[in-house]
Short mmCIF file of C-alpha atoms in Angstrom, two decimals:
data_model
loop_
_atom_site.label_atom_id
_atom_site.label_comp_id
_atom_site.label_asym_id
_atom_site.label_seq_id
_atom_site.Cartn_x
_atom_site.Cartn_y
_atom_site.Cartn_z
CA MET A 24 63.44 9.45 48.37
CA LYS A 25 65.70 9.49 45.31
CA LEU A 26 64.28 9.88 41.81
CA LEU A 27 65.75 9.04 38.42
CA ILE A 28 64.02 10.75 35.50
CA THR A 29 64.43 9.95 31.82
CA GLY A 30 63.73 12.43 29.04
CA THR A 31 64.70 15.51 31.07
CA THR A 32 65.32 17.57 27.93
CA GLY A 33 61.71 16.97 26.90
CA PHE A 34 58.48 18.78 27.69
CA VAL A 35 57.35 16.64 30.64
CA GLY A 36 60.65 15.35 32.00
CA HIS A 37 62.17 18.82 32.20
CA LYS A 38 59.24 20.14 34.24
CA ILE A 39 59.31 17.23 36.68
CA MET A 40 63.08 17.56 37.06
CA GLU A 41 62.69 21.24 38.01
CA SER A 42 60.32 20.34 40.83
CA TYR A 43 62.31 17.69 42.70
CA ALA A 44 65.62 18.63 44.31
CA GLN A 45 66.38 14.94 44.94
CA ALA A 46 65.96 13.99 41.28
CA ALA A 47 68.76 12.88 38.96
CA ALA A 48 68.60 13.13 35.17
CA ALA A 49 69.18 9.93 33.24
CA PRO A 50 71.59 10.16 30.30
CA SER A 51 70.28 9.76 26.77
CA LEU A 52 68.82 6.30 26.20
CA ARG A 53 69.37 6.37 22.47
CA ASN A 54 70.86 3.00 21.43
CA ALA A 55 70.84 1.89 25.08
CA THR A 56 71.32 -1.77 25.96
CA GLN A 57 69.84 -3.81 28.78
CA GLU A 58 73.21 -3.90 30.55
CA ARG A 59 73.71 -0.15 30.25
CA ILE A 60 70.25 0.60 31.64
CA LYS A 61 70.71 -1.88 34.48
CA ARG A 62 73.96 -0.20 35.43
CA MET A 63 72.42 3.28 35.15
CA VAL A 64 69.55 2.40 37.49
CA GLU A 65 71.79 0.67 40.03
CA GLU A 66 74.30 3.51 40.15
CA SER A 67 71.51 6.09 40.61
CA GLU A 68 70.34 4.33 43.80
CA ALA A 69 66.90 5.65 42.88
CA ASP A 70 63.81 4.62 44.81
CA VAL A 71 61.58 5.76 41.94
CA VAL A 72 62.25 5.81 38.19
CA ILE A 73 60.02 8.15 36.16
CA HIS A 74 60.20 7.34 32.44
CA THR A 75 59.10 10.20 30.19
CA ALA A 76 61.42 9.66 27.19
CA ALA A 77 59.59 8.63 24.01
CA ILE A 78 59.05 9.23 20.34
CA SER A 79 55.62 10.82 20.72
CA ASP A 80 55.04 12.24 17.24
CA ILE A 81 52.44 9.99 15.62
CA GLY A 82 53.60 10.75 12.07
CA THR A 83 57.22 9.94 12.90
CA CYS A 84 56.19 6.61 14.42
CA GLN A 85 54.14 5.73 11.32
CA LYS A 86 57.10 6.47 9.05
CA ASN A 87 59.67 4.66 11.20
CA PRO A 88 57.98 1.89 13.20
CA GLU A 89 61.32 0.22 14.02
CA ALA A 90 62.60 3.34 15.80
CA SER A 91 59.24 3.76 17.51
CA TYR A 92 59.29 0.18 18.74
CA PHE A 93 62.79 0.41 20.16
CA THR A 94 62.12 3.70 21.95
CA ASN A 95 58.50 3.22 22.98
CA VAL A 96 58.55 -0.50 23.83
CA GLN A 97 62.04 -1.94 24.15
CA ILE A 98 63.57 0.80 26.31
CA PRO A 99 60.73 0.66 28.89
CA VAL A 100 61.06 -3.14 28.95
CA TYR A 101 64.79 -2.75 29.67
CA LEU A 102 63.85 -0.38 32.50
CA ALA A 103 61.33 -2.85 33.86
CA HIS A 104 64.00 -5.56 34.05
CA ALA A 105 66.20 -3.08 35.95
CA CYS A 106 63.46 -1.89 38.33
CA LYS A 107 62.23 -5.08 39.97
CA ASP A 108 62.89 -3.58 43.42
CA ARG A 109 62.03 0.04 42.56
CA LYS A 110 58.87 1.99 41.76
CA LEU A 111 58.64 2.46 38.00
CA ILE A 112 56.35 5.10 36.49
CA CYS A 113 55.97 5.23 32.71
CA PHE A 114 54.14 7.87 30.71
CA SER A 115 51.80 6.22 28.25
CA SER A 116 49.17 8.00 26.13
CA ASP A 117 45.46 8.62 25.66
CA GLN A 118 46.10 7.45 22.07
CA VAL A 119 45.42 3.89 23.25
CA TYR A 120 41.75 4.90 22.80
CA SER A 121 42.25 6.28 19.29
CA ALA A 122 40.16 3.64 17.47
CA CYS A 123 37.51 3.04 20.14
CA GLU A 124 34.03 2.91 18.64
CA GLU A 125 32.22 3.73 21.88
CA GLU A 126 31.44 7.39 22.52
CA GLY A 127 33.27 7.62 25.84
CA PRO A 128 34.44 8.75 28.28
CA TYR A 129 36.63 5.66 28.30
CA VAL A 130 37.64 3.65 31.34
CA GLU A 131 40.98 1.88 31.49
CA GLU A 132 39.66 -1.53 30.41
CA VAL A 133 38.29 -0.29 27.05
CA VAL A 134 41.21 0.22 24.67
CA LYS A 135 41.68 0.10 20.91
CA PRO A 136 44.78 1.74 19.40
CA GLY A 137 44.41 3.34 16.00
CA ASN A 138 48.01 4.05 14.99
CA ILE A 139 51.54 2.64 15.38
CA TYR A 140 52.39 4.95 18.28
CA ALA A 141 49.27 3.85 20.18
CA GLU A 142 49.91 0.18 19.46
CA HIS A 143 53.43 0.49 20.82
CA LYS A 144 52.30 2.36 23.93
CA LEU A 145 49.72 -0.32 24.71
CA GLU A 146 52.27 -3.11 24.18
CA MET A 147 54.67 -1.22 26.44
CA GLU A 148 52.07 -1.06 29.21
CA GLU A 149 51.31 -4.77 28.98
CA ARG A 150 54.91 -5.97 28.85
CA VAL A 151 56.14 -3.70 31.64
CA LEU A 152 53.27 -4.67 33.94
CA ASP A 153 53.92 -8.35 33.26
CA LEU A 154 57.50 -7.84 34.47
CA VAL A 155 56.80 -5.35 37.27
CA PRO A 156 53.16 -5.52 38.48
CA SER A 157 53.80 -2.58 40.84
CA ALA A 158 54.64 -0.27 37.91
CA VAL A 159 52.33 2.64 37.08
CA MET A 160 51.30 3.46 33.51
CA LEU A 161 49.99 7.01 33.08
CA ARG A 162 47.75 7.47 30.06
CA ALA A 163 48.55 11.13 29.66
CA GLU A 164 46.54 13.59 27.60
CA TRP A 165 47.65 16.37 25.27
CA MET A 166 49.55 18.67 27.64
CA TYR A 167 50.19 22.41 27.49
CA ASP A 168 52.19 25.07 29.29
CA PHE A 169 53.04 28.72 28.68
CA ALA A 170 56.74 28.19 29.46
CA SER A 171 57.55 26.05 26.45
CA LYS A 172 59.68 26.38 23.34
CA LYS A 173 57.42 23.94 21.50
CA PRO A 174 53.92 24.70 20.21
CA ASN A 175 51.04 23.43 22.30
CA TYR A 176 47.32 24.15 22.57
CA PHE A 177 47.66 27.05 25.02
CA LEU A 178 50.36 28.86 23.05
CA ASN A 179 48.60 28.13 19.76
CA MET A 180 45.45 29.87 20.98
CA ILE A 181 47.37 32.77 22.57
CA HIS A 182 49.15 33.47 19.29
CA ALA A 183 46.39 32.51 16.83
CA LYS A 184 46.06 35.16 14.12
CA GLN A 185 43.58 34.05 11.50
CA GLN A 186 41.45 31.06 12.38
CA ALA A 187 41.27 27.88 14.42
CA ALA A 188 39.55 24.63 13.51
CA PHE A 189 38.23 22.07 15.98
CA SER A 190 35.36 19.62 15.78
CA THR A 191 32.03 19.91 17.60
CA ARG A 192 32.09 16.10 17.59
CA GLN A 193 35.49 15.48 19.11
CA PHE A 194 35.81 15.09 22.87
CA ARG A 195 39.19 14.84 24.57
CA GLY A 196 41.00 16.10 27.63
CA ILE A 197 43.89 18.55 27.56
CA THR A 198 45.99 19.11 30.66
CA TYR A 199 48.06 21.90 32.23
CA LEU A 200 51.58 20.54 32.70
CA LYS A 201 51.88 22.25 36.10
CA GLU A 202 49.05 20.06 37.42
CA VAL A 203 50.79 16.95 36.09
CA VAL A 204 53.84 17.78 38.22
CA GLU A 205 51.71 18.67 41.25
CA ASN A 206 50.19 15.19 41.14
CA MET A 207 53.44 13.24 40.98
CA ASP A 208 53.66 12.62 44.75
CA HIS A 209 50.26 10.91 44.58
CA VAL A 210 51.31 9.03 41.43
CA MET A 211 54.32 7.56 43.25
CA ALA A 212 51.93 6.05 45.80
CA LEU A 213 49.56 4.48 43.25
CA PRO A 214 49.16 0.71 43.18
CA GLY A 215 50.48 -0.91 40.01
CA GLY A 216 48.37 -0.65 36.87
CA ALA A 217 47.26 1.65 34.06
CA TYR A 218 45.58 4.96 34.90
CA ASN A 219 43.82 7.61 32.86
CA PHE A 220 45.69 10.76 33.81
CA GLY A 221 44.58 14.32 33.19
CA SER A 222 41.75 16.84 33.08
CA GLU A 223 38.20 15.77 32.30
CA THR A 224 35.50 17.58 30.35
CA THR A 225 31.97 17.26 29.02
CA GLN A 226 32.63 19.80 26.25
CA SER A 227 33.78 19.27 22.69
CA MET A 228 37.10 20.69 21.52
CA TYR A 229 35.12 23.24 19.51
CA GLU A 230 33.25 24.44 22.61
CA ILE A 231 36.40 24.58 24.72
CA THR A 232 38.27 26.56 22.07
CA GLU A 233 35.35 28.94 21.49
CA GLN A 234 35.18 29.76 25.21
CA PHE A 235 38.94 30.06 25.58
CA LEU A 236 39.30 32.43 22.63
CA ASP A 237 36.49 34.53 24.08
CA LEU A 238 38.29 34.61 27.46
CA LEU A 239 41.47 35.72 25.70
CA GLY A 240 39.61 38.42 23.80
CA ASN A 241 41.07 36.89 20.65
CA GLN A 242 38.73 37.57 17.74
CA VAL A 243 40.03 34.64 15.71
CA ALA A 244 37.33 32.80 13.76
CA ILE A 245 36.76 29.19 14.75
CA GLN A 246 35.61 26.65 12.20
CA ASP A 247 33.90 23.32 12.80
CA ALA A 248 36.43 20.74 11.62
CA PRO A 249 35.47 17.29 10.33
CA PRO A 250 34.82 14.76 13.10
CA ARG A 251 37.89 13.12 14.61
CA HIS A 252 38.27 10.19 17.00
CA ASN A 253 37.48 10.87 20.62
CA LEU A 254 40.22 10.62 23.25
CA TRP A 255 37.80 11.14 26.08
CA MET A 256 38.83 9.59 29.39
CA ASN A 257 37.18 8.83 32.70
CA CYS A 258 39.85 9.50 35.36
CA GLU A 259 37.95 8.21 38.40
CA LYS A 260 40.36 5.33 39.02
CA ALA A 261 43.31 7.66 39.74
CA ARG A 262 41.12 10.20 41.54
CA LYS A 263 40.28 7.61 44.20
CA TYR A 264 43.95 7.76 45.20
CA GLY A 265 44.15 11.56 45.42
CA VAL A 266 45.16 12.36 41.83
CA GLU A 267 43.16 15.55 41.18
CA PHE A 268 43.06 17.82 38.13
CA SER A 269 41.04 20.90 37.29
CA ASP A 270 38.52 20.28 34.55
CA VAL A 271 39.79 21.29 31.11
CA PHE A 272 38.47 24.85 31.03
CA ASP A 273 39.43 25.63 34.64
CA GLY A 274 42.93 24.33 33.89
CA LEU A 275 43.20 26.71 30.93
CA LYS A 276 42.04 29.62 33.10
CA ARG A 277 44.62 28.72 35.74
CA CYS A 278 47.39 28.59 33.15
CA LEU A 279 46.29 31.95 31.77
CA ARG A 280 46.49 33.53 35.25
CA ASP A 281 49.99 32.11 35.71
CA TYR A 282 50.99 33.35 32.26
CA GLU A 283 49.71 36.87 32.97
CA ARG A 284 51.41 37.00 36.39
CA THR A 285 54.71 35.83 34.93
CA ASN A 286 54.57 38.39 32.13
CA LYS A 287 53.71 41.14 34.62
CA THR A 288 56.68 40.18 36.82
CA LEU A 289 58.99 40.17 33.82
CA ARG A 290 57.75 43.57 32.69
CA GLU A 291 58.19 45.04 36.18
CA GLY A 292 61.67 43.54 36.44
CA ASN A 293 62.70 45.00 33.10
CA SER A 294 61.30 48.39 34.13
CA ASN A 295 63.30 48.37 37.39
CA GLU A 296 66.51 47.63 35.52
CA LYS A 297 66.22 50.80 33.45
#
């Protein structure tokens, strides 16, 4: 099975690309046209197109909604037109729940975006599924990994020096990127639709961070931040089809073990070279 992956210089796309020998990297889609995307998909001969490219910074989308709309809505719609006979998987976001008034955890039918980025992601889901009902929309959580040049929750806590601030009243999932990639085979077999996608938890971000800092032996003080919106998802729909994640804290522990093993291997390799 041939794969075409967009956004392979990004956090998620790069990791997926590393894991599939039969995957091809799409060229940059900046300023892409419908004709160019149609030609790109046809020439790839891909069975599955995995779309990870996006403008995902919420502040950037608020400041430049036109750029956000083109990248986060129009490009996926172009892909949908080009993928009528192919499996299309698009990464969406848990931000589609960012203005929900219910406490959660949220199921897929209960959505209320609270920012431009979230509005565009939800419109993307709806328009793509109208065109290609077999497409899969993954409402991905905040993801982390130790092998990253960009800051993320795991690295932020590893390198925290003074204090951390998270709310005892905010509930959300955070997900180890390695587990995202491990689930992609199951994702490719999902029926069309939107799916909550990531690790689940019953703990607040304050509780998770307090436990993780203790596990790290990091004596950084943690403060109770003002309440923020919940991004708390029920992932049962995807789990019925074999999409399985560790819960949030177990995922962090797994990433820490991988991080420590990698560092140990690097240290031993450096020692052998001397």
